[in-house]
XYZ file of C-alpha atoms in Angstrom:
325
model
C 0.000 0.000 0.000
C 1.266 3.457 -0.851
C 2.577 5.440 2.109
C 0.008 8.309 2.360
C 2.227 10.340 4.673
C 4.960 10.303 2.050
C 2.525 11.424 -0.645
C 1.297 14.258 1.573
C 4.869 15.431 2.245
C 5.552 15.503 -1.492
C 2.552 17.676 -2.263
C 2.858 21.418 -2.829
C 1.683 22.988 0.452
C 0.754 26.178 -1.429
C -1.919 24.130 -3.211
C -3.038 22.255 -0.126
C -3.835 25.364 1.944
C -6.475 26.869 -0.395
C -8.193 23.492 -0.679
C -8.173 23.152 3.107
C -9.602 26.651 3.605
C -12.360 26.137 1.032
C -13.137 22.821 2.671
C -13.693 24.560 5.986
C -15.928 27.144 4.324
C -17.950 24.391 2.653
C -18.373 22.562 5.953
C -19.622 25.739 7.609
C -22.238 26.535 4.949
C -24.957 24.185 6.262
C -24.619 25.751 9.713
C -24.849 29.292 8.355
C -27.814 28.316 6.219
C -29.724 27.192 9.301
C -29.802 30.674 10.866
C -33.338 31.751 11.668
C -32.645 34.825 13.809
C -32.403 38.096 11.884
C -30.027 39.787 14.316
C -27.386 42.504 13.910
C -25.230 40.213 11.757
C -28.062 39.988 9.224
C -29.198 43.620 9.437
C -26.526 44.953 7.071
C -26.668 46.277 3.526
C -23.892 43.940 2.363
C -25.961 40.983 3.544
C -29.058 42.322 1.790
C -27.126 42.755 -1.470
C -25.796 39.189 -1.200
C -29.274 37.652 -1.377
C -29.832 36.052 -4.809
C -32.224 38.241 -6.784
C -34.524 35.361 -7.622
C -35.550 35.106 -3.958
C -36.084 38.841 -3.538
C -38.250 38.738 -6.672
C -40.170 35.738 -5.379
C -40.726 37.314 -1.974
C -41.843 40.598 -3.516
C -44.348 39.023 -5.908
C -45.648 36.036 -3.947
C -45.771 37.091 -0.297
C -48.605 39.038 1.310
C -47.546 40.408 4.686
C -49.858 41.451 7.511
C -48.067 43.445 10.211
C -49.613 44.778 13.408
C -47.691 47.400 15.373
C -47.699 50.713 17.170
C -44.967 53.374 17.199
C -41.949 51.185 17.962
C -42.935 48.902 15.110
C -42.582 51.749 12.614
C -38.859 50.962 12.452
C -39.744 48.082 10.127
C -42.477 49.742 8.081
C -40.732 53.071 7.515
C -37.499 51.293 6.661
C -39.353 49.126 4.155
C -41.026 52.192 2.613
C -37.749 54.099 2.231
C -35.604 51.346 0.717
C -37.073 51.533 -2.830
C -35.780 55.121 -3.147
C -32.233 54.248 -2.050
C -30.121 53.142 -5.024
C -30.519 52.489 -8.724
C -32.755 49.484 -9.285
C -34.125 49.421 -5.749
C -37.472 50.906 -6.735
C -38.251 47.771 -8.711
C -36.302 45.258 -6.625
C -37.688 46.314 -3.233
C -40.991 47.765 -4.388
C -43.580 47.795 -1.631
C -47.240 48.749 -1.586
C -50.038 49.330 0.883
C -52.621 48.702 -1.828
C -51.638 45.418 -3.495
C -49.969 46.995 -6.531
C -48.896 44.456 -9.105
C -45.202 43.545 -8.917
C -44.721 45.064 -5.460
C -44.639 43.475 -2.017
C -48.131 43.578 -0.511
C -47.241 44.949 2.935
C -50.329 45.566 5.085
C -49.264 47.788 7.968
C -51.452 47.948 11.113
C -53.595 45.325 9.459
C -55.176 43.517 12.404
C -56.376 46.359 14.614
C -60.031 46.246 13.549
C -60.259 42.485 14.092
C -59.699 42.496 17.857
C -62.514 40.931 19.913
C -64.615 43.217 22.060
C -62.655 44.277 25.120
C -59.228 43.472 23.608
C -56.752 46.232 22.796
C -55.237 44.779 19.643
C -52.740 47.508 18.845
C -49.645 45.440 19.666
C -48.423 42.480 21.706
C -47.772 44.561 24.817
C -51.419 45.625 25.001
C -53.327 42.650 23.633
C -52.042 39.984 26.029
C -53.228 36.583 24.843
C -55.999 38.416 22.990
C -53.612 38.652 20.042
C -54.384 34.996 19.308
C -58.100 35.510 18.746
C -57.436 38.793 16.950
C -55.198 36.899 14.546
C -57.822 34.173 14.055
C -60.471 36.781 13.280
C -58.169 38.421 10.751
C -57.067 35.237 8.984
C -60.594 33.825 8.877
C -61.956 36.913 7.126
C -62.477 36.258 3.373
C -60.781 39.523 2.387
C -57.539 38.297 3.974
C -57.470 34.897 2.291
C -54.254 35.696 0.383
C -52.191 36.685 3.455
C -49.339 34.212 3.886
C -46.975 36.025 6.297
C -47.944 37.602 9.612
C -46.001 39.466 12.295
C -46.893 41.232 15.535
C -44.693 43.901 17.124
C -44.047 44.749 20.766
C -44.317 48.141 22.390
C -42.333 47.504 25.588
C -41.559 43.827 26.178
C -40.396 44.341 29.767
C -42.150 42.183 32.369
C -44.504 40.484 29.923
C -45.119 36.743 30.159
C -43.154 35.795 27.071
C -43.237 32.025 27.633
C -46.791 31.582 28.863
C -48.532 34.126 26.642
C -46.489 35.051 23.563
C -44.713 31.794 22.749
C -47.674 29.620 23.724
C -49.973 31.834 21.661
C -47.711 31.765 18.625
C -47.377 27.994 18.932
C -51.152 27.693 18.911
C -51.471 29.887 15.818
C -48.781 27.933 13.977
C -50.530 24.647 14.790
C -53.741 26.076 13.327
C -52.628 28.239 10.389
C -49.090 27.078 9.618
C -48.172 24.530 6.962
C -50.291 21.436 7.670
C -52.243 23.294 10.370
C -55.668 22.233 11.559
C -57.357 25.217 9.867
C -55.617 24.782 6.510
C -57.479 22.829 3.850
C -60.403 22.943 1.473
C -63.208 22.084 3.870
C -65.826 24.391 5.308
C -64.368 26.996 7.642
C -60.809 26.364 6.483
C -58.425 28.604 4.556
C -56.420 27.344 1.593
C -53.300 29.429 2.138
C -50.989 28.533 5.058
C -49.284 31.327 6.987
C -45.673 31.803 8.071
C -45.502 33.628 11.404
C -42.505 35.867 12.092
C -41.502 36.274 15.731
C -40.049 39.486 17.134
C -38.036 40.492 20.195
C -38.620 43.791 21.971
C -36.777 47.077 21.526
C -33.944 48.032 23.848
C -34.538 50.322 26.832
C -31.645 52.602 27.766
C -30.023 51.469 31.046
C -32.831 48.938 31.602
C -32.068 45.909 29.458
C -30.422 43.397 31.760
C -32.191 41.101 34.194
C -35.264 38.868 34.450
C -38.225 40.264 32.551
C -36.165 42.889 30.748
C -35.416 43.213 27.050
C -32.155 41.229 26.910
C -33.471 38.262 28.859
C -36.809 38.293 27.036
C -34.980 38.297 23.698
C -32.905 35.308 24.775
C -36.067 33.332 25.562
C -37.674 34.148 22.208
C -34.520 33.514 20.192
C -33.897 30.168 21.855
C -37.454 29.090 21.096
C -37.078 30.113 17.451
C -33.748 28.318 17.115
C -35.225 25.164 18.655
C -38.378 25.287 16.517
C -36.792 26.619 13.280
C -38.947 29.763 13.305
C -37.925 33.142 11.913
C -37.420 36.037 14.314
C -36.674 39.708 13.712
C -34.361 40.480 16.621
C -35.073 44.101 17.499
C -32.993 43.891 20.647
C -29.831 42.736 18.883
C -30.083 45.446 16.234
C -30.712 48.170 18.830
C -27.721 47.233 20.987
C -25.025 46.518 18.391
C -23.133 49.305 16.654
C -22.271 49.005 12.980
C -18.865 47.513 13.849
C -20.601 44.771 15.863
C -19.764 46.149 19.324
C -22.446 45.274 21.875
C -23.690 47.848 24.377
C -26.099 46.344 26.895
C -27.067 49.777 28.211
C -28.146 51.101 24.802
C -31.611 52.341 23.944
C -33.376 51.830 20.627
C -31.936 55.088 19.284
C -28.334 53.841 19.569
C -27.762 55.970 22.657
C -25.365 54.437 25.193
C -23.473 55.840 28.168
C -20.872 53.090 27.804
C -20.283 54.197 24.220
C -20.381 57.854 25.255
C -23.087 59.093 22.924
C -25.143 57.763 20.041
C -23.281 55.176 17.965
C -25.856 55.195 15.162
C -25.909 58.984 14.907
C -22.107 59.114 14.827
C -21.997 56.477 12.070
C -24.631 58.327 10.064
C -22.768 61.641 10.407
C -19.576 59.997 9.145
C -21.267 58.530 6.060
C -23.176 59.712 3.004
C -26.918 59.760 2.471
C -27.809 57.865 -0.685
C -24.539 55.929 -0.699
C -24.255 54.389 2.772
C -27.785 54.812 4.139
C -31.179 56.106 3.071
C -34.092 58.136 4.370
C -36.890 56.082 5.852
C -40.348 57.114 4.705
C -43.779 57.562 6.228
C -45.221 55.593 3.322
C -44.159 54.510 -0.182
C -42.918 57.567 -2.057
C -43.787 60.004 0.749
C -41.674 62.320 2.889
C -38.570 61.173 4.729
C -38.934 60.423 8.427
C -37.145 58.551 11.183
C -38.671 55.544 12.844
C -40.570 56.593 15.958
C -38.450 57.100 19.086
C -35.256 57.531 17.036
C -33.284 60.515 15.763
C -31.412 58.820 12.903
C -32.227 56.558 9.944
C -29.877 53.657 10.651
C -32.072 51.811 13.151
C -34.937 51.531 10.666
C -32.627 50.882 7.708
C -31.209 47.871 9.524
C -34.600 46.487 10.512
C -35.758 46.713 6.892
C -32.647 44.789 5.798
C -33.458 42.144 8.406
C -37.078 41.952 7.265
C -36.130 41.390 3.634
C -33.650 38.702 4.731
C -36.493 36.875 6.489
C -38.844 37.284 3.521
C -36.216 35.865 1.166
C -35.771 32.895 3.496
C -39.528 32.336 3.541
C -39.467 32.491 -0.263
C -37.063 29.556 -0.318
C -33.550 30.989 -0.006
C -31.306 28.756 2.101
C -29.323 31.662 3.522
C -26.178 31.027 1.463
C -24.825 34.345 0.029
C -24.751 34.749 -3.735
């Protein structure tokens, strides 16, 4: 038998190293492709631009998104509305509509409010309690919403809410009913034909009040762990709020990028050092309307990043495995 060690010694090490490195990259791809949490590592323009166009196109033309939120949730909607006006080609690629325009993402903001049962405040998760479950049922059972296939609820302040017993249990119930193969999906009486993908969300950061039981960091950890275990998509508000553009984590940060540990506002400083239209864009109140920050912020970066994260999730729902182009 040939001595393999001798063969290895005779090989050109300059050729071996690239093969070894690419082998490691290949081995890592399946792990990277299994990411379900849209955190600060996802919420970047370079990640957005690495998504194969076919999946952005598929998400834009095939998904119908219902999104219920109050002011803190505007970070997603205003970021989504501003992105089409950012760079050449974005108007078509990331087209979004409130009125089901052909060729644009059907993005129904504040969609579920009027479907809350009597006595339930259905404005967001923080107010609805477990009432968000029946509100969602009422919305999805309505004939006019038969085409909706993606649904997300936003938090106001997640602090001290019963995330495990109310939010995660409620979402689990909805998935078992309206998700792929759910009990309410079919062609029989009282069933809907179109299954729904539910997107989870963590809560926004609270300046100097993130750490500890019941607070934003610990609540986010509970939600993210559930989503990792169950292979569910989550838009991680908390991660995006507390990580600067260079990836540095500030656990005392608020949702505006303001941190005493940092010594100011890391998002504002990054924005001031970069160029509008090249490095970031103006968020918008609605498609094609005036520029505006997301509520409770004084810069555009927070909402830009949450829009990037949302499109990443939508592309994954559309079938992308998460591997960059």
